[in-house]
Coordinates of C-alpha atoms in Angstrom, one line a residue:
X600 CA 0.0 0.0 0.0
X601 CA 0.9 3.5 -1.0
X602 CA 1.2 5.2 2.3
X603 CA 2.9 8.7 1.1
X604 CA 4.4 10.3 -2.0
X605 CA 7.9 12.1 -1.1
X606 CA 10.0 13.7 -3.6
X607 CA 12.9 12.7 -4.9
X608 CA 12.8 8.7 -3.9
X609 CA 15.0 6.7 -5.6
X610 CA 13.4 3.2 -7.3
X611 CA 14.0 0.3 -5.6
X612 CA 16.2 -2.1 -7.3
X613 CA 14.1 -4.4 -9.7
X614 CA 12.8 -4.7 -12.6
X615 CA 8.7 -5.2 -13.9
X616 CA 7.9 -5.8 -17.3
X617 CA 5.1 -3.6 -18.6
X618 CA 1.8 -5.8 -17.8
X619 CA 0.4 -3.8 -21.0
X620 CA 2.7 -6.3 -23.5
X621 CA 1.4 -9.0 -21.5
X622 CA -2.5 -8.6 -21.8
X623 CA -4.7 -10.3 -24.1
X624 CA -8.4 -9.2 -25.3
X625 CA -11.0 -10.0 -22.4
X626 CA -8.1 -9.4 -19.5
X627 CA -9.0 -6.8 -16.7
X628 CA -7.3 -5.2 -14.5
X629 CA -8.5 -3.7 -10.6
X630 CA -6.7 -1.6 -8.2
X631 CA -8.6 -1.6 -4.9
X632 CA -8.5 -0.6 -1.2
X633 CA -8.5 -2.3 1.8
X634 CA -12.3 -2.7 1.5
X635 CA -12.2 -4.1 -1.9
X636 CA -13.7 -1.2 -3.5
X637 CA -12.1 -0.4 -7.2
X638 CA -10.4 2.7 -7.1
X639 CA -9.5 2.5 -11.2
X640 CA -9.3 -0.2 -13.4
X641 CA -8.6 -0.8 -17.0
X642 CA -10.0 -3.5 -19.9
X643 CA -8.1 -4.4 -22.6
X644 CA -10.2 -4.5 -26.0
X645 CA -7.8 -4.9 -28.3
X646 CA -3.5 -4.2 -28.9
X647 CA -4.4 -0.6 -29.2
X648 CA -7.3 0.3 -27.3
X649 CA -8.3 0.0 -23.4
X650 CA -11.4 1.2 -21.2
X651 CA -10.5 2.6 -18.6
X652 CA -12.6 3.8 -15.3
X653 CA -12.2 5.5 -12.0
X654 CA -14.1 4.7 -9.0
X655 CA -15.7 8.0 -6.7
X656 CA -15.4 8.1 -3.0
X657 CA -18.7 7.0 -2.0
X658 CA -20.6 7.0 -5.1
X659 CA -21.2 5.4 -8.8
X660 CA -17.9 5.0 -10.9
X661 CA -17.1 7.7 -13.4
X662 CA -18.1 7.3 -17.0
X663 CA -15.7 4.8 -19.5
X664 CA -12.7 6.7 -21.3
X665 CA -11.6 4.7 -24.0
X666 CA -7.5 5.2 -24.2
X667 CA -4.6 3.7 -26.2
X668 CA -2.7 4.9 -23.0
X669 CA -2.7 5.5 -20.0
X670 CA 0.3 8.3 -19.5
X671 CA -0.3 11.0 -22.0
X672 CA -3.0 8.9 -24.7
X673 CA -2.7 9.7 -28.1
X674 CA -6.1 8.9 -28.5
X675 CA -9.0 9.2 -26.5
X676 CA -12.4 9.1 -26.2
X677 CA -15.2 8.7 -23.9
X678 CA -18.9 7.8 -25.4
X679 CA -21.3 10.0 -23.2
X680 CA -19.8 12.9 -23.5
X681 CA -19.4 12.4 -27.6
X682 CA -15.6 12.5 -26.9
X683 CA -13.1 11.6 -29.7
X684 CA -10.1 13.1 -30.6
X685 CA -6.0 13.0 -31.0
X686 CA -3.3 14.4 -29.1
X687 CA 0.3 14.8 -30.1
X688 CA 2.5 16.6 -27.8
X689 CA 5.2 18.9 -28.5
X690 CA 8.0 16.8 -26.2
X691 CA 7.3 13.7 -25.0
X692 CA 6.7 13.6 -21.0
X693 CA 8.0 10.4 -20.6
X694 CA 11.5 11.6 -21.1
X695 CA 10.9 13.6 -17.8
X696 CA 13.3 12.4 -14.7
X697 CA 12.4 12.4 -11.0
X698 CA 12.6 15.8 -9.6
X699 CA 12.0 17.6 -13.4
X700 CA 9.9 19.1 -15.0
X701 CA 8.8 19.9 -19.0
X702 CA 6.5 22.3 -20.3
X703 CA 4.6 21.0 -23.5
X704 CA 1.6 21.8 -25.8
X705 CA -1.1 19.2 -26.0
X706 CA -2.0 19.9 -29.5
X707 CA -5.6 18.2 -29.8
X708 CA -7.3 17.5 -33.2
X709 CA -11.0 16.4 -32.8
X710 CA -12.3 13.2 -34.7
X711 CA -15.7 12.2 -36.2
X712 CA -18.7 11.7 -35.7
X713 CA -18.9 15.0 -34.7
X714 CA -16.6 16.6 -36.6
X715 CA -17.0 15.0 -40.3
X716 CA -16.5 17.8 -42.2
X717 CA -13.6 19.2 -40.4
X718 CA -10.4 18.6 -38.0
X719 CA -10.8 21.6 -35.6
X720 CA -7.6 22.0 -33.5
X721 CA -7.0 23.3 -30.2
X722 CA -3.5 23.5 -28.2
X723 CA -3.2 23.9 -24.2
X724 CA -0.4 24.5 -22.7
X725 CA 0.9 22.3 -19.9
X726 CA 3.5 21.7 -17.3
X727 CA 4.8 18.5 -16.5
X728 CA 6.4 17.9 -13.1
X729 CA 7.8 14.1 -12.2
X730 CA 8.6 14.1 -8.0
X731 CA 8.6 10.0 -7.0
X732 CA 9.6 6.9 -8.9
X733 CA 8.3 4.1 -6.8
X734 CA 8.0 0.5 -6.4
X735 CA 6.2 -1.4 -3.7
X736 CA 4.6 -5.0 -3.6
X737 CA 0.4 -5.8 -4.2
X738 CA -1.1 -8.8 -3.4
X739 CA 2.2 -10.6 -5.0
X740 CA 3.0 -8.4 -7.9
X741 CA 5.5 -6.2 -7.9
X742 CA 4.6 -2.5 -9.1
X743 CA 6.4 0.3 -10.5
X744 CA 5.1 3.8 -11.0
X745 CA 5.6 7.5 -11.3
X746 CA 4.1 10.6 -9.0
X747 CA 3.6 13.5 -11.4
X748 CA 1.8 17.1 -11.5
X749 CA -0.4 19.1 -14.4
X750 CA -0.5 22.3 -14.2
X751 CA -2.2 24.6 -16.8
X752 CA -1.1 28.1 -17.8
X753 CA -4.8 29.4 -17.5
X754 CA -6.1 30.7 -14.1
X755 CA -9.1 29.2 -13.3
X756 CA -8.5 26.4 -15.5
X757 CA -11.1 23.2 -14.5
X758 CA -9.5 20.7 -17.2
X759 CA -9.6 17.3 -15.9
X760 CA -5.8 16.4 -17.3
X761 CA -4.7 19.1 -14.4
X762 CA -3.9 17.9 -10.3
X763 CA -1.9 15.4 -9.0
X764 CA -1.6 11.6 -10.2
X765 CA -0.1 8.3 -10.1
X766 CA 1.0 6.2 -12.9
X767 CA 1.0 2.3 -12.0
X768 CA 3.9 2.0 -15.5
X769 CA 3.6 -1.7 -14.9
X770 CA 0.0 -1.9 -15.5
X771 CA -0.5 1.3 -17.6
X772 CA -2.9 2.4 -14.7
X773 CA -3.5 6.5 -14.3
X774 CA -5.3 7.7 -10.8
X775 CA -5.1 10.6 -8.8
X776 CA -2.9 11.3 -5.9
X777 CA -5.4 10.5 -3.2
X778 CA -6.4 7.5 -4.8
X779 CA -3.2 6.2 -5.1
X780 CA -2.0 6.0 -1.8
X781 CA -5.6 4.0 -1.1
X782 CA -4.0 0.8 -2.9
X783 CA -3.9 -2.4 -1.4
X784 CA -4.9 -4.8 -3.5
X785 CA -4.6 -5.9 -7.4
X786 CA -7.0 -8.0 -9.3
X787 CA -6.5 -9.6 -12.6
X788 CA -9.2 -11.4 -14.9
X789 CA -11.4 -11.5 -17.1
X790 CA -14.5 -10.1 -18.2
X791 CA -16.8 -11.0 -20.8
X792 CA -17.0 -7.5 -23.0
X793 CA -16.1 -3.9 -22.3
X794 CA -19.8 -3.0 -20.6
X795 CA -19.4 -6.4 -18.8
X796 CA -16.2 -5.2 -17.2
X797 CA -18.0 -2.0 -16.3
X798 CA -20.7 -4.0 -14.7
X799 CA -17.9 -5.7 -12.8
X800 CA -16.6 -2.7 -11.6
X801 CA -20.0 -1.2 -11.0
X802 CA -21.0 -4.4 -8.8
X803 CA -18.0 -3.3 -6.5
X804 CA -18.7 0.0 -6.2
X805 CA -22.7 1.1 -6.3
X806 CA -23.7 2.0 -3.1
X807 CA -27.1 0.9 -3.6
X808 CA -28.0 -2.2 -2.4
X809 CA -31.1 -2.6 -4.8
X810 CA -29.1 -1.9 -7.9
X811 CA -26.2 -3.6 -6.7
X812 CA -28.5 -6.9 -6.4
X813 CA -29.9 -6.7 -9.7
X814 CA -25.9 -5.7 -11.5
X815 CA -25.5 -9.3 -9.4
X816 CA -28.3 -11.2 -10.5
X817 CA -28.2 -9.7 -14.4
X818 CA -25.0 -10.7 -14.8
X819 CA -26.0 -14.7 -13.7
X820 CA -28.2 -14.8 -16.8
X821 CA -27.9 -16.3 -19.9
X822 CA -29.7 -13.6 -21.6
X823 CA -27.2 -11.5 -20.3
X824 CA -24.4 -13.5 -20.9
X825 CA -25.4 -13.6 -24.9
X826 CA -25.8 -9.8 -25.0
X827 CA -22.0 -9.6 -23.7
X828 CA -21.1 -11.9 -26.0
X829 CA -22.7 -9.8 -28.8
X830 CA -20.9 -6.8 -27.5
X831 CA -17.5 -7.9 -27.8
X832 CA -17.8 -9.8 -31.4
X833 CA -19.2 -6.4 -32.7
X834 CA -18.7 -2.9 -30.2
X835 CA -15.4 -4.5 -29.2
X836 CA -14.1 -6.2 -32.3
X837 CA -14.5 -2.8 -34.1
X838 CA -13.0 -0.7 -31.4
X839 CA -9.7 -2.8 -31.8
X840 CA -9.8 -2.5 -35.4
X841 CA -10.9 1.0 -36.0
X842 CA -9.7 3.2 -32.9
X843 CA -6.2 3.8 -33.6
X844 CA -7.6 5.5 -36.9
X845 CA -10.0 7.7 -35.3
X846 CA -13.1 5.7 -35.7
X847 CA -15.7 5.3 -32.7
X848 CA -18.4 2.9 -32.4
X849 CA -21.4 5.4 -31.6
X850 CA -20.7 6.7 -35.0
X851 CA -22.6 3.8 -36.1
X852 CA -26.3 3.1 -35.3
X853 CA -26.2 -0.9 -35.0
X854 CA -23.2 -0.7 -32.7
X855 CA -24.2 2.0 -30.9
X856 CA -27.2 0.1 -30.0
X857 CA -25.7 -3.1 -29.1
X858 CA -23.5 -0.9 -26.9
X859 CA -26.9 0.3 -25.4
X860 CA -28.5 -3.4 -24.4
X861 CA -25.6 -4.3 -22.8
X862 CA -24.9 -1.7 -20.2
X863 CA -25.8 -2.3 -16.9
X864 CA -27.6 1.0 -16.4
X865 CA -30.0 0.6 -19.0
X866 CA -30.4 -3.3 -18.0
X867 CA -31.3 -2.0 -14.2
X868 CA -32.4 1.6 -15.1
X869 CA -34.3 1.7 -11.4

């Protein structure tokens, strides 16, 4: 368990190799508490593409982001906010070393379906700061990862990219500060489709009994079972062919739809 992030630390001496080479379609990974409850969490859909979701303190997870990575994406999208678009960066903040810093521009080009006709750009510029390299031990795997800051250059600035976070490298696993130092335990497995591992993740998390009970019990089904199945051969199979080009599932009716019967909140919508 995380207990504290101090700045410089110098890595323990071993060596992890990236979890990310070593996942297959349908694998999941959970970073949770002491109480079991997900704090993020990431499903791999294909060799390029990943949903990823953060839990909430006492409440419902936040929505999917659909990433090729974790640290910095390239590409990235999120469904129900109709998110989809490219980022290159004027210097790559990997190269940054423990107790440095980098500024860069996110230079970020919007994709279809919203943007069909055009390729609006916008750049923001950010700061970079790298203060821990760590490595510590969870439930028998052992983890390396980075402390890093965002800042903006815009007062008043709300953008989500901005604050304090963790990067689990070895896992490919993004979470905030506060959440970071929360882990205690690591889950691997695997789900049946993206929504299914959101249902998964949901199951842990909901702090409704009633809903949780029927995420439970829909899940048991066969009915349920075939949907997931559906998802994956269709939403999934064409997010891990299309998304490192640009291309989203809701841009399509039929996909979008089979998207839609399989989520958990439309499956319990009370």
């Amino acid at each position: 368990m995380i207990t504290r992030f101090a700045a410089p630390v110098v890595l323990i001496a071993f060596i992890c190799t990236p979890a990310a080479a070593q996942e297959a379609p349908g694998d999941y990974i959970l970073l949770l508490d002491d109480q079991n409850r997900p704090l993020a969490g990431s499903y791999r859909i294909g060799p390029d593409v990943k949903m990823t979701i953060q839990g909430r303190e006492d409440g419902l997870p936040r929505n999917p982001v659909y990433l090729d990575r974790a640290f910095f994406p390239t590409r990235e999208a999120e469904m129900l906010a109709f998110y989809n678009a490219r980022h290159s960066y004027s210097s790559d903040p990997a190269a940054i070393d423990v107790g440095g810093e980098m500024r860069i521009v996110d230079t970020e080009t919007l994709q279809p379906p919203l943007f069909k006709d055009q390729k609006p750009e916008r750049e923001k510029a950010l700061k970079v700061k790298v203060s821990a390299r760590l490595a510590f031990e969870v439930s028998g795997y052992k983890l390396v990862g980075k402390a890093y800051t965002v800042e903006g250059y815009e007062l008043g600035d709300e953008d989500r990219r901005l604050g304090d976070f963790f990067h689990v490298e070895t896992f490919d696993i993004v979470l905030s500060a506060p959440a970071a130092r929360k882990i205690a335990v690591l889950e691997t497995g695997k789900a049946l489709s993206s929504s299914d591992f959101e249902a998964l993740f949901v199951e842990r998390t909901s702090p409704i009994p009633d809903f949780t009970k029927c995420v439970s019990e829909k899940r048991k089904t066969p009915e349920y079972k075939a949907l997931a199945e559906k998802q994956r051969a269709l939403v999934d199979a064409f997010l891990a062919k299309n998304f490192p080009e640009g291309q989203v599932f809701w841009a399509d009716t039929a996909l979008y739809e089979a998207n839609f019967a399989t989520n958990i909140y439309s499956l319990c919508p009370n």
